[in-house]
């Protein structure tokens, strides 16, 4: 009895692996934020309060000092991370089972969720609006940029057109 080996194209395999890496990463981030709620809660509180920035009067009106609002923002971040992890896990699953259309769609949604969180949320809003770049103690711009760039690369690879012989 002979079997036909399963052929994995380079782009399909790369898309699946990159999606899987980011699924694992954001799942661990969400799990860490849930099981060790207080650590990053303090991070979010300090960034939103702008209490370790230069305290420029022209910017400090942006600060959110209500702990209820700060904690609401933090819980929203955790929910977003959790949903993104689940979507990316689904994308990884479908890449593994060669359901390329569904894999590509789910992976794209999950990767766009990461780009929104890390690009719009942490880099633009946290970094610029709340002047996180000014803080020596509570500055997550380097980490956010790394995840944003890796997610961007994964998205590009996920959106590469399939070759005709890949569908066989």
mmCIF file with all atom_site columns, C-alpha atoms in Angstrom:
data_model
loop_
_atom_site.group_PDB
_atom_site.id
_atom_site.type_symbol
_atom_site.label_atom_id
_atom_site.label_alt_id
_atom_site.label_comp_id
_atom_site.label_asym_id
_atom_site.label_entity_id
_atom_site.label_seq_id
_atom_site.pdbx_PDB_ins_code
_atom_site.Cartn_x
_atom_site.Cartn_y
_atom_site.Cartn_z
_atom_site.occupancy
_atom_site.B_iso_or_equiv
_atom_site.pdbx_formal_charge
_atom_site.auth_seq_id
_atom_site.auth_comp_id
_atom_site.auth_asym_id
_atom_site.auth_atom_id
_atom_site.pdbx_PDB_model_num
ATOM 1   C CA . UNK A 1 1   ? 0.000   0.000  0.000  1.00 0.00 ? 1   UNK A CA 1
ATOM 2   C CA . UNK A 1 2   ? 1.428   3.342  -0.979 1.00 0.00 ? 2   UNK A CA 1
ATOM 3   C CA . UNK A 1 3   ? 0.449   6.654  0.423  1.00 0.00 ? 3   UNK A CA 1
ATOM 4   C CA . UNK A 1 4   ? 0.796   10.035 -1.114 1.00 0.00 ? 4   UNK A CA 1
ATOM 5   C CA . UNK A 1 5   ? 2.920   12.245 1.099  1.00 0.00 ? 5   UNK A CA 1
ATOM 6   C CA . UNK A 1 6   ? 1.315   15.412 2.318  1.00 0.00 ? 6   UNK A CA 1
ATOM 7   C CA . UNK A 1 7   ? 2.866   18.347 0.540  1.00 0.00 ? 7   UNK A CA 1
ATOM 8   C CA . UNK A 1 8   ? 3.269   21.560 2.430  1.00 0.00 ? 8   UNK A CA 1
ATOM 9   C CA . UNK A 1 9   ? 4.298   24.580 0.454  1.00 0.00 ? 9   UNK A CA 1
ATOM 10  C CA . UNK A 1 10  ? 6.751   27.004 1.956  1.00 0.00 ? 10  UNK A CA 1
ATOM 11  C CA . UNK A 1 11  ? 4.270   29.905 2.208  1.00 0.00 ? 11  UNK A CA 1
ATOM 12  C CA . UNK A 1 12  ? 1.514   27.721 3.698  1.00 0.00 ? 12  UNK A CA 1
ATOM 13  C CA . UNK A 1 13  ? 3.888   26.216 6.244  1.00 0.00 ? 13  UNK A CA 1
ATOM 14  C CA . UNK A 1 14  ? 5.343   29.628 7.094  1.00 0.00 ? 14  UNK A CA 1
ATOM 15  C CA . UNK A 1 15  ? 1.867   31.104 7.518  1.00 0.00 ? 15  UNK A CA 1
ATOM 16  C CA . UNK A 1 16  ? 0.855   28.285 9.831  1.00 0.00 ? 16  UNK A CA 1
ATOM 17  C CA . UNK A 1 17  ? 4.027   28.455 11.908 1.00 0.00 ? 17  UNK A CA 1
ATOM 18  C CA . UNK A 1 18  ? 3.943   32.246 12.255 1.00 0.00 ? 18  UNK A CA 1
ATOM 19  C CA . UNK A 1 19  ? 0.258   32.159 13.161 1.00 0.00 ? 19  UNK A CA 1
ATOM 20  C CA . UNK A 1 20  ? 0.962   29.436 15.703 1.00 0.00 ? 20  UNK A CA 1
ATOM 21  C CA . UNK A 1 21  ? 3.829   31.364 17.285 1.00 0.00 ? 21  UNK A CA 1
ATOM 22  C CA . UNK A 1 22  ? 1.689   34.463 17.698 1.00 0.00 ? 22  UNK A CA 1
ATOM 23  C CA . UNK A 1 23  ? -1.253  32.372 18.955 1.00 0.00 ? 23  UNK A CA 1
ATOM 24  C CA . UNK A 1 24  ? 1.023   30.868 21.616 1.00 0.00 ? 24  UNK A CA 1
ATOM 25  C CA . UNK A 1 25  ? 2.473   34.258 22.505 1.00 0.00 ? 25  UNK A CA 1
ATOM 26  C CA . UNK A 1 26  ? -0.815  36.109 22.945 1.00 0.00 ? 26  UNK A CA 1
ATOM 27  C CA . UNK A 1 27  ? -2.392  33.120 24.748 1.00 0.00 ? 27  UNK A CA 1
ATOM 28  C CA . UNK A 1 28  ? 0.481   33.187 27.256 1.00 0.00 ? 28  UNK A CA 1
ATOM 29  C CA . UNK A 1 29  ? 0.149   36.967 27.623 1.00 0.00 ? 29  UNK A CA 1
ATOM 30  C CA . UNK A 1 30  ? -3.590  36.682 28.281 1.00 0.00 ? 30  UNK A CA 1
ATOM 31  C CA . UNK A 1 31  ? -3.079  33.784 30.704 1.00 0.00 ? 31  UNK A CA 1
ATOM 32  C CA . UNK A 1 32  ? -0.386  35.731 32.528 1.00 0.00 ? 32  UNK A CA 1
ATOM 33  C CA . UNK A 1 33  ? -2.600  38.793 32.799 1.00 0.00 ? 33  UNK A CA 1
ATOM 34  C CA . UNK A 1 34  ? -5.448  36.678 34.159 1.00 0.00 ? 34  UNK A CA 1
ATOM 35  C CA . UNK A 1 35  ? -3.404  34.629 36.638 1.00 0.00 ? 35  UNK A CA 1
ATOM 36  C CA . UNK A 1 36  ? -1.114  37.509 37.706 1.00 0.00 ? 36  UNK A CA 1
ATOM 37  C CA . UNK A 1 37  ? -3.641  40.307 37.334 1.00 0.00 ? 37  UNK A CA 1
ATOM 38  C CA . UNK A 1 38  ? -1.816  42.811 39.515 1.00 0.00 ? 38  UNK A CA 1
ATOM 39  C CA . UNK A 1 39  ? 1.485   43.070 37.647 1.00 0.00 ? 39  UNK A CA 1
ATOM 40  C CA . UNK A 1 40  ? 0.257   44.517 34.378 1.00 0.00 ? 40  UNK A CA 1
ATOM 41  C CA . UNK A 1 41  ? -2.637  46.212 36.161 1.00 0.00 ? 41  UNK A CA 1
ATOM 42  C CA . UNK A 1 42  ? -0.019  48.484 37.720 1.00 0.00 ? 42  UNK A CA 1
ATOM 43  C CA . UNK A 1 43  ? 1.533   49.025 34.307 1.00 0.00 ? 43  UNK A CA 1
ATOM 44  C CA . UNK A 1 44  ? -1.791  50.133 32.805 1.00 0.00 ? 44  UNK A CA 1
ATOM 45  C CA . UNK A 1 45  ? -2.582  52.317 35.819 1.00 0.00 ? 45  UNK A CA 1
ATOM 46  C CA . UNK A 1 46  ? 0.756   54.148 35.631 1.00 0.00 ? 46  UNK A CA 1
ATOM 47  C CA . UNK A 1 47  ? 0.560   54.659 31.862 1.00 0.00 ? 47  UNK A CA 1
ATOM 48  C CA . UNK A 1 48  ? -2.998  56.003 32.006 1.00 0.00 ? 48  UNK A CA 1
ATOM 49  C CA . UNK A 1 49  ? -2.283  58.166 35.074 1.00 0.00 ? 49  UNK A CA 1
ATOM 50  C CA . UNK A 1 50  ? 0.816   59.553 33.349 1.00 0.00 ? 50  UNK A CA 1
ATOM 51  C CA . UNK A 1 51  ? 2.421   59.749 36.795 1.00 0.00 ? 51  UNK A CA 1
ATOM 52  C CA . UNK A 1 52  ? 5.946   58.905 35.599 1.00 0.00 ? 52  UNK A CA 1
ATOM 53  C CA . UNK A 1 53  ? 6.004   61.243 32.581 1.00 0.00 ? 53  UNK A CA 1
ATOM 54  C CA . UNK A 1 54  ? 7.494   64.737 32.398 1.00 0.00 ? 54  UNK A CA 1
ATOM 55  C CA . UNK A 1 55  ? 4.209   66.096 33.851 1.00 0.00 ? 55  UNK A CA 1
ATOM 56  C CA . UNK A 1 56  ? 3.894   68.771 31.188 1.00 0.00 ? 56  UNK A CA 1
ATOM 57  C CA . UNK A 1 57  ? 0.763   70.830 31.896 1.00 0.00 ? 57  UNK A CA 1
ATOM 58  C CA . UNK A 1 58  ? -0.064  70.812 28.188 1.00 0.00 ? 58  UNK A CA 1
ATOM 59  C CA . UNK A 1 59  ? -0.347  66.999 28.287 1.00 0.00 ? 59  UNK A CA 1
ATOM 60  C CA . UNK A 1 60  ? -1.475  66.110 31.803 1.00 0.00 ? 60  UNK A CA 1
ATOM 61  C CA . UNK A 1 61  ? -5.121  66.857 31.037 1.00 0.00 ? 61  UNK A CA 1
ATOM 62  C CA . UNK A 1 62  ? -5.071  63.550 29.150 1.00 0.00 ? 62  UNK A CA 1
ATOM 63  C CA . UNK A 1 63  ? -4.325  61.533 32.284 1.00 0.00 ? 63  UNK A CA 1
ATOM 64  C CA . UNK A 1 64  ? -6.940  59.073 33.524 1.00 0.00 ? 64  UNK A CA 1
ATOM 65  C CA . UNK A 1 65  ? -6.627  58.863 37.292 1.00 0.00 ? 65  UNK A CA 1
ATOM 66  C CA . UNK A 1 66  ? -9.816  56.952 38.075 1.00 0.00 ? 66  UNK A CA 1
ATOM 67  C CA . UNK A 1 67  ? -8.778  53.435 39.104 1.00 0.00 ? 67  UNK A CA 1
ATOM 68  C CA . UNK A 1 68  ? -12.194 52.174 37.973 1.00 0.00 ? 68  UNK A CA 1
ATOM 69  C CA . UNK A 1 69  ? -11.580 53.476 34.437 1.00 0.00 ? 69  UNK A CA 1
ATOM 70  C CA . UNK A 1 70  ? -7.992  52.219 34.482 1.00 0.00 ? 70  UNK A CA 1
ATOM 71  C CA . UNK A 1 71  ? -9.113  48.748 35.552 1.00 0.00 ? 71  UNK A CA 1
ATOM 72  C CA . UNK A 1 72  ? -11.903 48.747 32.959 1.00 0.00 ? 72  UNK A CA 1
ATOM 73  C CA . UNK A 1 73  ? -9.315  49.499 30.268 1.00 0.00 ? 73  UNK A CA 1
ATOM 74  C CA . UNK A 1 74  ? -7.098  46.703 31.582 1.00 0.00 ? 74  UNK A CA 1
ATOM 75  C CA . UNK A 1 75  ? -9.932  44.152 31.589 1.00 0.00 ? 75  UNK A CA 1
ATOM 76  C CA . UNK A 1 76  ? -10.838 45.225 28.029 1.00 0.00 ? 76  UNK A CA 1
ATOM 77  C CA . UNK A 1 77  ? -7.217  44.602 26.999 1.00 0.00 ? 77  UNK A CA 1
ATOM 78  C CA . UNK A 1 78  ? -7.286  41.129 28.556 1.00 0.00 ? 78  UNK A CA 1
ATOM 79  C CA . UNK A 1 79  ? -10.571 40.264 26.833 1.00 0.00 ? 79  UNK A CA 1
ATOM 80  C CA . UNK A 1 80  ? -9.151  41.484 23.489 1.00 0.00 ? 80  UNK A CA 1
ATOM 81  C CA . UNK A 1 81  ? -5.984  39.396 24.011 1.00 0.00 ? 81  UNK A CA 1
ATOM 82  C CA . UNK A 1 82  ? -8.030  36.316 24.882 1.00 0.00 ? 82  UNK A CA 1
ATOM 83  C CA . UNK A 1 83  ? -10.272 36.617 21.832 1.00 0.00 ? 83  UNK A CA 1
ATOM 84  C CA . UNK A 1 84  ? -7.246  37.240 19.588 1.00 0.00 ? 84  UNK A CA 1
ATOM 85  C CA . UNK A 1 85  ? -5.574  34.125 21.028 1.00 0.00 ? 85  UNK A CA 1
ATOM 86  C CA . UNK A 1 86  ? -8.637  31.996 20.347 1.00 0.00 ? 86  UNK A CA 1
ATOM 87  C CA . UNK A 1 87  ? -8.964  33.307 16.785 1.00 0.00 ? 87  UNK A CA 1
ATOM 88  C CA . UNK A 1 88  ? -5.257  32.672 16.107 1.00 0.00 ? 88  UNK A CA 1
ATOM 89  C CA . UNK A 1 89  ? -5.446  29.197 17.624 1.00 0.00 ? 89  UNK A CA 1
ATOM 90  C CA . UNK A 1 90  ? -8.329  28.518 15.257 1.00 0.00 ? 90  UNK A CA 1
ATOM 91  C CA . UNK A 1 91  ? -6.284  29.842 12.354 1.00 0.00 ? 91  UNK A CA 1
ATOM 92  C CA . UNK A 1 92  ? -3.356  27.625 13.317 1.00 0.00 ? 92  UNK A CA 1
ATOM 93  C CA . UNK A 1 93  ? -5.657  24.603 13.570 1.00 0.00 ? 93  UNK A CA 1
ATOM 94  C CA . UNK A 1 94  ? -7.034  25.186 10.089 1.00 0.00 ? 94  UNK A CA 1
ATOM 95  C CA . UNK A 1 95  ? -3.547  25.718 8.613  1.00 0.00 ? 95  UNK A CA 1
ATOM 96  C CA . UNK A 1 96  ? -2.573  22.342 10.083 1.00 0.00 ? 96  UNK A CA 1
ATOM 97  C CA . UNK A 1 97  ? -5.635  20.676 8.542  1.00 0.00 ? 97  UNK A CA 1
ATOM 98  C CA . UNK A 1 98  ? -5.025  22.370 5.172  1.00 0.00 ? 98  UNK A CA 1
ATOM 99  C CA . UNK A 1 99  ? -8.252  24.347 5.215  1.00 0.00 ? 99  UNK A CA 1
ATOM 100 C CA . UNK A 1 100 ? -6.448  27.275 3.646  1.00 0.00 ? 100 UNK A CA 1
ATOM 101 C CA . UNK A 1 101 ? -9.344  29.646 3.039  1.00 0.00 ? 101 UNK A CA 1
ATOM 102 C CA . UNK A 1 102 ? -10.651 29.423 6.587  1.00 0.00 ? 102 UNK A CA 1
ATOM 103 C CA . UNK A 1 103 ? -7.108  29.418 8.002  1.00 0.00 ? 103 UNK A CA 1
ATOM 104 C CA . UNK A 1 104 ? -6.211  32.543 6.060  1.00 0.00 ? 104 UNK A CA 1
ATOM 105 C CA . UNK A 1 105 ? -9.419  34.315 7.089  1.00 0.00 ? 105 UNK A CA 1
ATOM 106 C CA . UNK A 1 106 ? -9.112  33.507 10.805 1.00 0.00 ? 106 UNK A CA 1
ATOM 107 C CA . UNK A 1 107 ? -5.386  34.222 10.836 1.00 0.00 ? 107 UNK A CA 1
ATOM 108 C CA . UNK A 1 108 ? -5.975  37.578 9.161  1.00 0.00 ? 108 UNK A CA 1
ATOM 109 C CA . UNK A 1 109 ? -8.627  38.541 11.726 1.00 0.00 ? 109 UNK A CA 1
ATOM 110 C CA . UNK A 1 110 ? -6.417  37.492 14.642 1.00 0.00 ? 110 UNK A CA 1
ATOM 111 C CA . UNK A 1 111 ? -3.324  39.213 13.274 1.00 0.00 ? 111 UNK A CA 1
ATOM 112 C CA . UNK A 1 112 ? -5.296  42.393 12.625 1.00 0.00 ? 112 UNK A CA 1
ATOM 113 C CA . UNK A 1 113 ? -6.487  42.205 16.231 1.00 0.00 ? 113 UNK A CA 1
ATOM 114 C CA . UNK A 1 114 ? -2.843  42.104 17.358 1.00 0.00 ? 114 UNK A CA 1
ATOM 115 C CA . UNK A 1 115 ? -1.932  45.005 15.062 1.00 0.00 ? 115 UNK A CA 1
ATOM 116 C CA . UNK A 1 116 ? -4.789  47.059 16.488 1.00 0.00 ? 116 UNK A CA 1
ATOM 117 C CA . UNK A 1 117 ? -3.873  46.225 20.089 1.00 0.00 ? 117 UNK A CA 1
ATOM 118 C CA . UNK A 1 118 ? -0.134  46.735 19.806 1.00 0.00 ? 118 UNK A CA 1
ATOM 119 C CA . UNK A 1 119 ? -0.106  49.420 17.083 1.00 0.00 ? 119 UNK A CA 1
ATOM 120 C CA . UNK A 1 120 ? -3.145  51.551 17.824 1.00 0.00 ? 120 UNK A CA 1
ATOM 121 C CA . UNK A 1 121 ? -3.496  50.645 21.503 1.00 0.00 ? 121 UNK A CA 1
ATOM 122 C CA . UNK A 1 122 ? 0.010   50.458 22.907 1.00 0.00 ? 122 UNK A CA 1
ATOM 123 C CA . UNK A 1 123 ? 2.145   52.389 20.415 1.00 0.00 ? 123 UNK A CA 1
ATOM 124 C CA . UNK A 1 124 ? -0.235  55.180 19.358 1.00 0.00 ? 124 UNK A CA 1
ATOM 125 C CA . UNK A 1 125 ? -2.545  55.629 22.342 1.00 0.00 ? 125 UNK A CA 1
ATOM 126 C CA . UNK A 1 126 ? -0.243  54.478 25.146 1.00 0.00 ? 126 UNK A CA 1
ATOM 127 C CA . UNK A 1 127 ? 2.979   55.725 23.612 1.00 0.00 ? 127 UNK A CA 1
ATOM 128 C CA . UNK A 1 128 ? 1.839   59.064 22.218 1.00 0.00 ? 128 UNK A CA 1
ATOM 129 C CA . UNK A 1 129 ? -1.502  60.062 23.741 1.00 0.00 ? 129 UNK A CA 1
ATOM 130 C CA . UNK A 1 130 ? -0.486  59.042 27.269 1.00 0.00 ? 130 UNK A CA 1
ATOM 131 C CA . UNK A 1 131 ? 3.199   59.893 26.645 1.00 0.00 ? 131 UNK A CA 1
ATOM 132 C CA . UNK A 1 132 ? 4.447   56.446 27.693 1.00 0.00 ? 132 UNK A CA 1
ATOM 133 C CA . UNK A 1 133 ? 7.665   57.184 25.781 1.00 0.00 ? 133 UNK A CA 1
ATOM 134 C CA . UNK A 1 134 ? 8.545   59.699 28.520 1.00 0.00 ? 134 UNK A CA 1
ATOM 135 C CA . UNK A 1 135 ? 8.517   57.089 31.292 1.00 0.00 ? 135 UNK A CA 1
ATOM 136 C CA . UNK A 1 136 ? 11.678  55.257 32.268 1.00 0.00 ? 136 UNK A CA 1
ATOM 137 C CA . UNK A 1 137 ? 9.791   52.833 34.517 1.00 0.00 ? 137 UNK A CA 1
ATOM 138 C CA . UNK A 1 138 ? 6.550   52.130 32.593 1.00 0.00 ? 138 UNK A CA 1
ATOM 139 C CA . UNK A 1 139 ? 7.516   52.182 28.918 1.00 0.00 ? 139 UNK A CA 1
ATOM 140 C CA . UNK A 1 140 ? 6.360   49.221 26.851 1.00 0.00 ? 140 UNK A CA 1
ATOM 141 C CA . UNK A 1 141 ? 7.050   50.677 23.407 1.00 0.00 ? 141 UNK A CA 1
ATOM 142 C CA . UNK A 1 142 ? 9.951   48.351 22.541 1.00 0.00 ? 142 UNK A CA 1
ATOM 143 C CA . UNK A 1 143 ? 7.949   45.221 23.363 1.00 0.00 ? 143 UNK A CA 1
ATOM 144 C CA . UNK A 1 144 ? 4.860   46.537 21.560 1.00 0.00 ? 144 UNK A CA 1
ATOM 145 C CA . UNK A 1 145 ? 6.927   47.378 18.488 1.00 0.00 ? 145 UNK A CA 1
ATOM 146 C CA . UNK A 1 146 ? 8.416   43.865 18.376 1.00 0.00 ? 146 UNK A CA 1
ATOM 147 C CA . UNK A 1 147 ? 4.984   42.233 18.499 1.00 0.00 ? 147 UNK A CA 1
ATOM 148 C CA . UNK A 1 148 ? 3.602   44.730 15.978 1.00 0.00 ? 148 UNK A CA 1
ATOM 149 C CA . UNK A 1 149 ? 6.411   43.965 13.522 1.00 0.00 ? 149 UNK A CA 1
ATOM 150 C CA . UNK A 1 150 ? 6.194   40.183 13.937 1.00 0.00 ? 150 UNK A CA 1
ATOM 151 C CA . UNK A 1 151 ? 2.411   40.358 13.487 1.00 0.00 ? 151 UNK A CA 1
ATOM 152 C CA . UNK A 1 152 ? 2.912   42.470 10.349 1.00 0.00 ? 152 UNK A CA 1
ATOM 153 C CA . UNK A 1 153 ? 5.301   39.929 8.859  1.00 0.00 ? 153 UNK A CA 1
ATOM 154 C CA . UNK A 1 154 ? 2.911   37.098 9.711  1.00 0.00 ? 154 UNK A CA 1
ATOM 155 C CA . UNK A 1 155 ? 0.038   38.980 8.088  1.00 0.00 ? 155 UNK A CA 1
ATOM 156 C CA . UNK A 1 156 ? 2.009   39.523 4.887  1.00 0.00 ? 156 UNK A CA 1
ATOM 157 C CA . UNK A 1 157 ? 2.957   35.836 4.742  1.00 0.00 ? 157 UNK A CA 1
ATOM 158 C CA . UNK A 1 158 ? -0.658  34.826 5.456  1.00 0.00 ? 158 UNK A CA 1
ATOM 159 C CA . UNK A 1 159 ? -1.870  36.954 2.567  1.00 0.00 ? 159 UNK A CA 1
ATOM 160 C CA . UNK A 1 160 ? 0.600   35.662 -0.012 1.00 0.00 ? 160 UNK A CA 1
ATOM 161 C CA . UNK A 1 161 ? -1.366  34.214 -2.917 1.00 0.00 ? 161 UNK A CA 1
ATOM 162 C CA . UNK A 1 162 ? -1.583  30.442 -3.005 1.00 0.00 ? 162 UNK A CA 1
ATOM 163 C CA . UNK A 1 163 ? 0.150   28.733 -5.900 1.00 0.00 ? 163 UNK A CA 1
ATOM 164 C CA . UNK A 1 164 ? -2.044  26.647 -8.107 1.00 0.00 ? 164 UNK A CA 1
ATOM 165 C CA . UNK A 1 165 ? -0.264  23.375 -7.210 1.00 0.00 ? 165 UNK A CA 1
ATOM 166 C CA . UNK A 1 166 ? -0.700  24.136 -3.477 1.00 0.00 ? 166 UNK A CA 1
ATOM 167 C CA . UNK A 1 167 ? -4.418  23.475 -3.703 1.00 0.00 ? 167 UNK A CA 1
ATOM 168 C CA . UNK A 1 168 ? -3.876  19.855 -4.747 1.00 0.00 ? 168 UNK A CA 1
#
